[in-house]
Amino acid sequence: MQEKKQEKFKILFYDTKSYDKESMSAYLDAYPTLQIDFVESDIRENTAMLASGYDAVCVFVNAPMDRTVLNRLHGVGVRLILLRCAGYNNVDLGAAREMGMSVMRVPAYSPEAVAEHAMALALAVNRKLHKAYIKVRENNFALIGLTGLDLYGKTAGIVGTGRIGLAMCRICRGFGMRILAYDKYESTAAKALGVEYVPLERLFAESDLISLHCPLNDETYHMINEQTIAQMKSGVILVNTSRGALVDTQALIAGIRDHRFHGVGLDVYEEEDDNVFENREDDILLSSVVSRLLSFPNVIVTSHQGFLTAEALDAIAKTTLQNAQSYADGAPIRENVVG
Ligand code: NAD
C-alpha cells in the first residue's frame, strides 16, 4: 500500500539575505514537514500575493505589516506571521487578531549581540575610531581631534533594563562605570549588579553615557527630544540600538549643532526603512535627515546591525523553525506568540 504523503507546512521567507538563507538552511533538515521558499523581495502590498498558497510568511524587523498588507496575506491564505526578530512594533496586532492571524516572534536570541554593538558604538564614537581609521590609512599619524574620554569611573544611564539593557549593564560594570537605570519595572538582576534605579530626569542629568534599550511604543516615542536633551550633561555620549523613533531626530540634530554631545552612535534612526539592509552606494539619498546625521564628525551610524552575530542568527533560525513547527502542530509556543 502506498504511504500517504504528509502535507508540508509552507513558509515564504521575504527579504532574504545570504546570511538568512545559510542560518535557516542549517537547521531545516530537522523539520521534514516544513518547507521554506526564499525570496529577495521585501513584503509590500504588491508583493503580498507572492505568498499565495503558503501557510506562513517570515519577515524581519522593518517589514510594514499594516492592515493592508495583512489583509492581502489573509486573502491569499496566510494565517501565520513569523517575525524573525524580537520587536513587533511594525505589526498591526489588532488587525491581525481581527483576521484570526497569529503572530510569533523570537523574544530573545542574543541580548549580548545588541549590547556589545551598543558598547562598540559608544567606544568608537568616544575614541573617534571612525576618523582615526581613515586618517591612518591616508598616512596622517597626527592625533589632533582624536581626544576621547575615560569611561572608567563615569556614569552610564541605561534606559530599559530588559534582556539587552541588562547585558549592557554587565558590560558597563566591566568598564568600572557607575550605573543608573530607568525602567517601568525594576530588575532584581540589575540591582544585584549594583544598578541604581532613578527617575528619567536624574538619569539624563547625571549620565556620561546614555544607552537606550526600551521598546518603541506610544509612551517612549521621541523620549529623546528638545526638553530631555536640555536636561542632559553637556558632552554626553548617546547610543541608540533600540528603535529610531525613540529619538526626535530634528531635536538631536539641533543638539549636535549646539555641541551638546561628545558623540552619538546610532544603529537605528527615523527614516531608516528605505536604507536598512540595502546597498544604496550609487543612489542620491533623498532623506535630508540621514545625510545631515552623516555629515557630523561626532556621529556614527550603522544600519541596524546590532543583532548580526553568528550566534544570534543561529538562535533566530532555531526559534523561528520551532515557532513554525509548534503552530503547524496546533500548539504554538505561548511565550513566542504576540498580541
Ligand atoms: P525586553 O522586552 O527584554 O526589555 C525591554 C525593557 O524596556 C523592559 O524591561 C521593559 O520594562 C522596559 N520598558 C518598557 N517600557 C518602558 C518605558 N516606557 N521606559 C523605560 N523602560 C521601558 O527587550 P530587549 O530584548 O531588551 O530589547 C530591547 C529593544 O531592543 C527592543 O524593543 C528592540 O526595539 C531593540 N532591538 C534592537 C536590535 C538591533 O539589531 N539593533 C535587536 C533586537 C532588539
CSV table of C-alpha atoms and ligand atoms in Angstrom, one decimal:
chain,number,residue,atom,x,y,z
A,1,MET,CA,0.0,0.0,0.0
A,2,GLN,CA,1.3,3.5,-0.9
A,3,GLU,CA,2.1,5.6,2.2
A,4,LYS,CA,0.1,8.8,2.4
A,5,LYS,CA,2.5,11.8,1.9
A,6,GLN,CA,2.4,14.2,4.8
A,7,GLU,CA,1.4,17.7,3.7
A,8,LYS,CA,4.1,20.3,4.1
A,9,PHE,CA,3.6,23.5,6.1
A,10,LYS,CA,4.8,26.1,3.6
A,11,ILE,CA,6.6,29.3,4.6
A,12,LEU,CA,7.5,32.1,2.3
A,13,PHE,CA,10.7,33.9,3.6
A,14,TYR,CA,10.7,37.6,2.5
A,15,ASP,CA,13.7,39.9,2.1
A,16,THR,CA,16.2,37.1,2.1
A,17,LYS,CA,19.9,37.9,2.6
A,18,SER,CA,22.7,35.3,2.1
A,19,TYR,CA,23.2,35.1,5.9
A,20,ASP,CA,19.5,34.4,6.5
A,21,LYS,CA,19.5,31.5,3.9
A,22,GLU,CA,22.6,30.0,5.4
A,23,SER,CA,21.4,30.1,9.0
A,24,MET,CA,17.9,28.8,8.2
A,25,SER,CA,19.1,26.1,5.8
A,26,ALA,CA,21.4,24.7,8.5
A,27,TYR,CA,18.5,23.7,10.7
A,28,LEU,CA,15.8,22.9,8.2
A,29,ASP,CA,16.7,19.2,7.9
A,30,ALA,CA,15.4,18.7,11.4
A,31,TYR,CA,11.9,19.7,10.3
A,32,PRO,CA,10.9,17.4,7.4
A,33,THR,CA,7.3,18.8,7.3
A,34,LEU,CA,8.3,22.4,7.0
A,35,GLN,CA,9.1,23.9,3.6
A,36,ILE,CA,10.7,27.3,3.2
A,37,ASP,CA,11.0,29.2,-0.1
A,38,PHE,CA,13.2,32.2,-0.1
A,39,VAL,CA,12.5,35.4,-2.0
A,40,GLU,CA,14.7,38.6,-2.0
A,41,SER,CA,11.6,40.8,-2.4
A,42,ASP,CA,10.5,43.0,0.5
A,43,ILE,CA,7.0,42.4,1.7
A,44,ARG,CA,4.7,45.2,0.5
A,45,GLU,CA,1.1,45.5,-0.6
A,46,ASN,CA,2.0,44.5,-4.1
A,47,THR,CA,4.3,41.6,-3.2
A,48,ALA,CA,2.0,40.0,-0.6
A,49,MET,CA,0.4,37.9,-3.4
A,50,LEU,CA,3.7,36.0,-3.8
A,51,ALA,CA,2.6,34.2,-0.6
A,52,SER,CA,-0.4,32.7,-2.3
A,53,GLY,CA,-0.6,29.0,-1.3
A,54,TYR,CA,1.7,29.5,1.7
A,55,ASP,CA,0.6,28.9,5.3
A,56,ALA,CA,3.0,31.4,6.8
A,57,VAL,CA,5.3,34.3,5.9
A,58,CYS,CA,8.6,35.0,7.6
A,59,VAL,CA,9.5,38.7,7.8
A,60,PHE,CA,12.1,40.9,9.5
A,61,VAL,CA,12.1,44.0,11.7
A,62,ASN,CA,11.2,46.7,9.2
A,63,ALA,CA,8.5,44.9,7.3
A,64,PRO,CA,5.4,47.1,7.2
A,65,MET,CA,2.9,44.7,8.5
A,66,ASP,CA,0.0,47.1,8.4
A,67,ARG,CA,-3.7,46.3,7.9
A,68,THR,CA,-3.4,46.5,4.1
A,69,VAL,CA,-0.5,44.0,3.9
A,70,LEU,CA,-2.1,41.7,6.4
A,71,ASN,CA,-5.4,41.8,4.5
A,72,ARG,CA,-3.7,40.8,1.3
A,73,LEU,CA,-1.8,38.0,3.0
A,74,HIS,CA,-5.0,36.8,4.7
A,75,GLY,CA,-6.7,36.9,1.3
A,76,VAL,CA,-4.2,34.5,-0.2
A,77,GLY,CA,-4.5,32.1,2.7
A,78,VAL,CA,-1.6,33.0,5.0
A,79,ARG,CA,-2.5,32.5,8.7
A,80,LEU,CA,0.8,32.9,10.5
A,81,ILE,CA,3.3,35.8,10.6
A,82,LEU,CA,6.7,34.6,11.7
A,83,LEU,CA,8.8,37.5,12.9
A,84,ARG,CA,12.5,36.7,12.8
A,85,CYS,CA,13.2,39.4,15.3
A,86,ALA,CA,12.2,40.4,18.8
A,87,GLY,CA,10.5,43.8,18.2
A,88,TYR,CA,6.9,43.8,16.8
A,89,ASN,CA,6.0,47.5,16.7
A,90,ASN,CA,5.9,47.1,12.8
A,91,VAL,CA,2.8,44.8,13.1
A,92,ASP,CA,-0.8,45.9,13.4
A,93,LEU,CA,-1.6,43.4,16.0
A,94,GLY,CA,-5.3,44.5,16.3
A,95,ALA,CA,-5.8,43.9,12.6
A,96,ALA,CA,-4.0,40.5,12.8
A,97,ARG,CA,-6.3,39.5,15.7
A,98,GLU,CA,-9.5,40.6,13.8
A,99,MET,CA,-8.4,38.5,10.8
A,100,GLY,CA,-7.6,35.5,13.0
A,101,MET,CA,-3.9,35.6,12.0
A,102,SER,CA,-1.2,34.5,14.6
A,103,VAL,CA,2.0,36.4,15.1
A,104,MET,CA,5.1,34.7,16.5
A,105,ARG,CA,8.5,36.2,17.3
A,106,VAL,CA,11.9,35.4,18.6
A,107,PRO,CA,11.8,37.2,22.0
A,108,ALA,CA,15.5,36.6,22.9
A,109,TYR,CA,18.2,35.4,20.6
A,110,SER,CA,21.4,37.1,21.8
A,111,PRO,CA,20.9,40.1,24.0
A,112,GLU,CA,24.7,40.3,24.2
A,113,ALA,CA,24.9,40.8,20.4
A,114,VAL,CA,23.0,44.0,20.6
A,115,ALA,CA,24.5,45.2,23.9
A,116,GLU,CA,28.1,44.6,22.6
A,117,HIS,CA,27.2,46.6,19.5
A,118,ALA,CA,25.9,49.4,21.7
A,119,MET,CA,29.2,49.5,23.6
A,120,ALA,CA,31.1,49.2,20.3
A,121,LEU,CA,29.3,52.4,19.0
A,122,ALA,CA,30.0,54.2,22.3
A,123,LEU,CA,33.7,53.3,22.3
A,124,ALA,CA,34.1,54.1,18.6
A,125,VAL,CA,32.5,57.4,18.8
A,126,ASN,CA,34.2,58.3,22.1
A,127,ARG,CA,37.7,57.4,20.8
A,128,LYS,CA,36.9,58.6,17.3
A,129,LEU,CA,37.9,55.3,15.7
A,130,HIS,CA,35.9,56.2,12.6
A,131,LYS,CA,38.2,59.2,12.0
A,132,ALA,CA,41.4,57.5,13.2
A,133,TYR,CA,40.9,54.6,10.8
A,134,ILE,CA,40.6,56.9,7.8
A,135,LYS,CA,43.4,59.2,8.9
A,136,VAL,CA,46.0,56.4,9.4
A,137,ARG,CA,45.1,54.9,6.0
A,138,GLU,CA,46.0,58.3,4.5
A,139,ASN,CA,49.4,58.3,6.3
A,140,ASN,CA,48.1,61.0,8.7
A,141,PHE,CA,49.5,60.0,12.0
A,142,ALA,CA,48.6,63.3,13.8
A,143,LEU,CA,46.4,62.9,16.9
A,144,ILE,CA,44.8,66.4,16.8
A,145,GLY,CA,41.0,66.0,17.1
A,146,LEU,CA,41.1,62.4,18.4
A,147,THR,CA,40.9,63.1,22.1
A,148,GLY,CA,38.4,60.8,23.9
A,149,LEU,CA,37.2,60.4,27.5
A,150,ASP,CA,37.8,57.6,30.0
A,151,LEU,CA,34.7,55.6,30.6
A,152,TYR,CA,36.2,54.2,33.9
A,153,GLY,CA,34.6,55.9,36.9
A,154,LYS,CA,32.0,57.6,34.7
A,155,THR,CA,28.2,57.2,34.9
A,156,ALA,CA,26.2,55.1,32.4
A,157,GLY,CA,22.5,55.7,32.1
A,158,ILE,CA,20.6,52.6,30.8
A,159,VAL,CA,17.0,53.2,29.7
A,160,GLY,CA,15.2,49.9,29.8
A,161,THR,CA,16.8,47.0,31.8
A,162,GLY,CA,15.2,44.1,30.0
A,163,ARG,CA,17.4,41.4,28.3
A,164,ILE,CA,19.6,43.8,26.3
A,165,GLY,CA,19.7,46.6,28.8
A,166,LEU,CA,20.8,44.1,31.5
A,167,ALA,CA,23.6,42.8,29.2
A,168,MET,CA,24.6,46.5,28.7
A,169,CYS,CA,24.7,47.0,32.5
A,170,ARG,CA,27.0,44.0,32.8
A,171,ILE,CA,29.3,45.4,30.1
A,172,CYS,CA,29.3,48.9,31.7
A,173,ARG,CA,30.1,47.3,35.1
A,174,GLY,CA,33.1,45.6,33.5
A,175,PHE,CA,34.3,49.1,32.4
A,176,GLY,CA,34.2,50.2,36.0
A,177,MET,CA,31.2,52.6,35.5
A,178,ARG,CA,28.6,53.6,38.0
A,179,ILE,CA,25.2,52.6,36.5
A,180,LEU,CA,21.9,54.4,36.7
A,181,ALA,CA,18.9,52.9,35.1
A,182,TYR,CA,15.3,53.8,34.3
A,183,ASP,CA,12.6,51.2,33.7
A,184,LYS,CA,8.9,50.9,34.4
A,185,TYR,CA,9.7,47.6,36.2
A,186,GLU,CA,12.9,47.2,38.2
A,187,SER,CA,15.0,44.1,37.6
A,188,THR,CA,16.4,42.3,40.6
A,189,ALA,CA,19.3,41.0,38.4
A,190,ALA,CA,20.2,44.6,37.6
A,191,LYS,CA,20.0,45.6,41.2
A,192,ALA,CA,22.2,42.7,42.1
A,193,LEU,CA,24.8,44.2,39.8
A,194,GLY,CA,24.7,47.4,41.8
A,195,VAL,CA,22.5,49.3,39.3
A,196,GLU,CA,20.6,52.2,40.9
A,197,TYR,CA,17.1,52.9,39.5
A,198,VAL,CA,16.4,56.7,39.3
A,199,PRO,CA,13.8,58.8,37.6
A,200,LEU,CA,14.5,59.6,34.0
A,201,GLU,CA,15.3,63.2,34.6
A,202,ARG,CA,18.0,62.2,37.0
A,203,LEU,CA,19.4,59.6,34.7
A,204,PHE,CA,19.6,62.3,31.9
A,205,ALA,CA,21.2,64.8,34.2
A,206,GLU,CA,23.9,62.6,35.7
A,207,SER,CA,24.9,60.2,32.9
A,208,ASP,CA,28.0,60.5,30.8
A,209,LEU,CA,26.9,57.7,28.5
A,210,ILE,CA,23.2,57.2,27.8
A,211,SER,CA,22.1,53.9,26.1
A,212,LEU,CA,18.5,53.2,25.0
A,213,HIS,CA,17.2,49.7,25.4
A,214,CYS,CA,13.4,50.1,25.8
A,215,PRO,CA,10.8,49.2,23.2
A,216,LEU,CA,9.1,51.8,20.9
A,217,ASN,CA,5.5,52.5,22.0
A,218,ASP,CA,3.3,55.5,22.5
A,219,GLU,CA,5.0,56.2,25.8
A,220,THR,CA,8.6,56.0,24.5
A,221,TYR,CA,8.1,57.7,21.1
A,222,HIS,CA,10.5,60.7,21.0
A,223,MET,CA,11.6,60.2,24.6
A,224,ILE,CA,14.8,61.9,23.5
A,225,ASN,CA,13.6,65.4,22.5
A,226,GLU,CA,14.4,69.0,22.9
A,227,GLN,CA,13.4,69.1,26.6
A,228,THR,CA,15.2,65.9,27.5
A,229,ILE,CA,18.3,66.8,25.6
A,230,ALA,CA,18.4,70.1,27.5
A,231,GLN,CA,18.4,68.0,30.8
A,232,MET,CA,21.5,66.1,29.7
A,233,LYS,CA,25.1,66.8,30.8
A,234,SER,CA,27.0,68.7,28.2
A,235,GLY,CA,29.4,66.3,26.4
A,236,VAL,CA,27.3,63.2,26.9
A,237,ILE,CA,27.6,60.2,24.6
A,238,LEU,CA,24.2,59.0,23.4
A,239,VAL,CA,23.7,55.5,21.9
A,240,ASN,CA,20.5,54.1,20.3
A,241,THR,CA,20.4,50.5,19.3
A,242,SER,CA,16.7,50.1,20.1
A,243,ARG,CA,14.3,51.9,17.7
A,244,GLY,CA,14.8,55.0,15.7
A,245,ALA,CA,11.7,56.8,16.8
A,246,LEU,CA,12.8,56.8,20.4
A,247,VAL,CA,14.8,59.9,19.3
A,248,ASP,CA,13.3,63.0,17.8
A,249,THR,CA,16.0,63.3,15.0
A,250,GLN,CA,15.4,67.1,14.4
A,251,ALA,CA,15.9,67.8,18.1
A,252,LEU,CA,19.0,65.5,18.1
A,253,ILE,CA,20.4,67.4,15.1
A,254,ALA,CA,19.8,70.7,16.9
A,255,GLY,CA,21.5,69.3,20.0
A,256,ILE,CA,24.5,68.1,18.0
A,257,ARG,CA,24.8,71.6,16.3
A,258,ASP,CA,24.7,73.2,19.8
A,259,HIS,CA,27.7,70.9,20.8
A,260,ARG,CA,25.7,69.2,23.5
A,261,PHE,CA,27.1,65.7,22.6
A,262,HIS,CA,30.6,64.3,22.8
A,263,GLY,CA,29.4,61.6,20.4
A,264,VAL,CA,26.3,59.9,19.1
A,265,GLY,CA,26.1,56.3,18.0
A,266,LEU,CA,23.0,55.2,16.1
A,267,ASP,CA,22.3,51.7,15.0
A,268,VAL,CA,18.7,52.8,14.4
A,269,TYR,CA,17.2,56.1,13.2
A,270,GLU,CA,14.0,57.5,12.0
A,271,GLU,CA,13.5,57.1,8.2
A,272,GLU,CA,15.9,54.1,8.2
A,273,ASP,CA,13.4,51.9,6.4
A,274,ASP,CA,14.4,52.6,2.8
A,275,ASN,CA,18.1,52.1,3.6
A,276,VAL,CA,18.3,49.4,6.1
A,277,PHE,CA,20.0,46.2,4.8
A,278,GLU,CA,20.2,47.6,1.2
A,279,ASN,CA,23.2,48.7,-0.8
A,280,ARG,CA,22.5,52.2,-2.0
A,281,GLU,CA,26.0,53.2,-2.9
A,282,ASP,CA,25.0,54.6,-6.3
A,283,ASP,CA,21.9,56.4,-5.1
A,284,ILE,CA,21.5,60.0,-4.2
A,285,LEU,CA,19.8,59.8,-0.8
A,286,LEU,CA,16.6,61.9,-0.7
A,287,SER,CA,16.2,62.0,3.0
A,288,SER,CA,18.0,65.1,4.3
A,289,VAL,CA,17.8,63.7,7.9
A,290,VAL,CA,20.1,60.8,7.1
A,291,SER,CA,22.5,63.0,5.1
A,292,ARG,CA,22.5,65.5,7.9
A,293,LEU,CA,23.3,62.9,10.6
A,294,LEU,CA,26.1,61.5,8.4
A,295,SER,CA,27.6,65.0,8.0
A,296,PHE,CA,28.6,65.4,11.7
A,297,PRO,CA,32.1,64.3,12.7
A,298,ASN,CA,31.0,63.0,16.1
A,299,VAL,CA,28.2,60.8,14.8
A,300,ILE,CA,28.5,57.1,13.8
A,301,VAL,CA,25.5,55.5,12.1
A,302,THR,CA,25.3,51.7,11.4
A,303,SER,CA,22.5,50.1,9.6
A,304,HIS,CA,20.5,48.1,12.2
A,305,GLN,CA,23.2,45.5,12.6
A,306,GLY,CA,23.1,45.1,16.4
A,307,PHE,CA,21.7,41.6,16.0
A,308,LEU,CA,24.1,40.5,13.4
A,309,THR,CA,26.4,37.9,15.0
A,310,ALA,CA,26.7,34.2,14.1
A,311,GLU,CA,25.3,33.2,17.4
A,312,ALA,CA,22.2,35.4,17.1
A,313,LEU,CA,21.5,34.3,13.5
A,314,ASP,CA,21.7,30.6,14.7
A,315,ALA,CA,19.3,31.3,17.6
A,316,ILE,CA,16.9,33.2,15.3
A,317,ALA,CA,16.8,30.3,12.9
A,318,LYS,CA,16.2,27.7,15.6
A,319,THR,CA,13.4,29.6,17.3
A,320,THR,CA,11.7,30.6,14.0
A,321,LEU,CA,11.6,27.0,12.9
A,322,GLN,CA,10.4,25.9,16.3
A,323,ASN,CA,7.7,28.6,16.2
A,324,ALA,CA,6.5,27.3,12.7
A,325,GLN,CA,6.5,23.7,13.8
A,326,SER,CA,4.6,24.3,17.0
A,327,TYR,CA,2.0,26.3,15.1
A,328,ALA,CA,1.7,23.6,12.5
A,329,ASP,CA,1.3,21.0,15.3
A,330,GLY,CA,-1.6,23.1,16.7
A,331,ALA,CA,0.3,24.0,19.9
A,332,PRO,CA,2.1,27.4,19.3
A,333,ILE,CA,4.8,28.1,21.9
A,334,ARG,CA,2.8,30.5,24.0
A,335,GLU,CA,5.6,32.9,25.1
A,336,ASN,CA,6.6,33.5,21.5
A,337,VAL,CA,3.0,34.5,20.4
A,338,VAL,CA,2.5,38.2,20.3
A,339,GLY,CA,-0.8,40.0,20.7
B,1,NAD,P1,12.9,43.4,26.7
B,1,NAD,O1,11.5,43.3,26.5
B,1,NAD,O2,13.7,42.3,27.3
B,1,NAD,O3,13.3,44.7,27.6
B,1,NAD,C1,12.6,46.0,27.3
B,1,NAD,C2,12.6,46.7,28.7
B,1,NAD,O4,12.1,48.0,28.4
B,1,NAD,C3,11.7,46.0,29.7
B,1,NAD,O5,12.5,45.9,30.9
B,1,NAD,C4,10.6,47.0,29.9
B,1,NAD,O6,10.0,47.0,31.2
B,1,NAD,C5,11.3,48.3,29.5
B,1,NAD,N1,10.3,49.4,29.2
B,1,NAD,C6,9.1,49.2,28.7
B,1,NAD,N2,8.5,50.5,28.6
B,1,NAD,C7,9.4,51.3,29.1
B,1,NAD,C8,9.4,52.7,29.3
B,1,NAD,N3,8.3,53.5,28.9
B,1,NAD,N4,10.5,53.3,29.8
B,1,NAD,C9,11.6,52.6,30.2
B,1,NAD,N5,11.6,51.2,30.0
B,1,NAD,C10,10.6,50.6,29.5
B,1,NAD,O7,13.5,43.8,25.3
B,1,NAD,P2,15.0,43.6,24.8
B,1,NAD,O8,15.2,42.2,24.2
B,1,NAD,O9,16.0,44.0,25.8
B,1,NAD,O10,15.1,44.6,23.5
B,1,NAD,C11,15.0,46.0,23.7
B,1,NAD,C12,14.8,46.7,22.4
B,1,NAD,O11,16.0,46.5,21.6
B,1,NAD,C13,13.7,46.0,21.5
B,1,NAD,O12,12.4,46.6,21.9
B,1,NAD,C14,14.1,46.4,20.1
B,1,NAD,O13,13.5,47.6,19.8
B,1,NAD,C15,15.6,46.6,20.2
B,1,NAD,N6,16.4,45.6,19.4
B,1,NAD,C16,17.3,46.1,18.6
B,1,NAD,C17,18.1,45.2,17.8
B,1,NAD,C18,19.1,45.7,16.8
B,1,NAD,O14,19.6,44.9,16.0
B,1,NAD,N7,19.6,46.9,16.9
B,1,NAD,C19,17.9,43.8,18.0
B,1,NAD,C20,17.0,43.4,18.9
B,1,NAD,C21,16.2,44.3,19.7
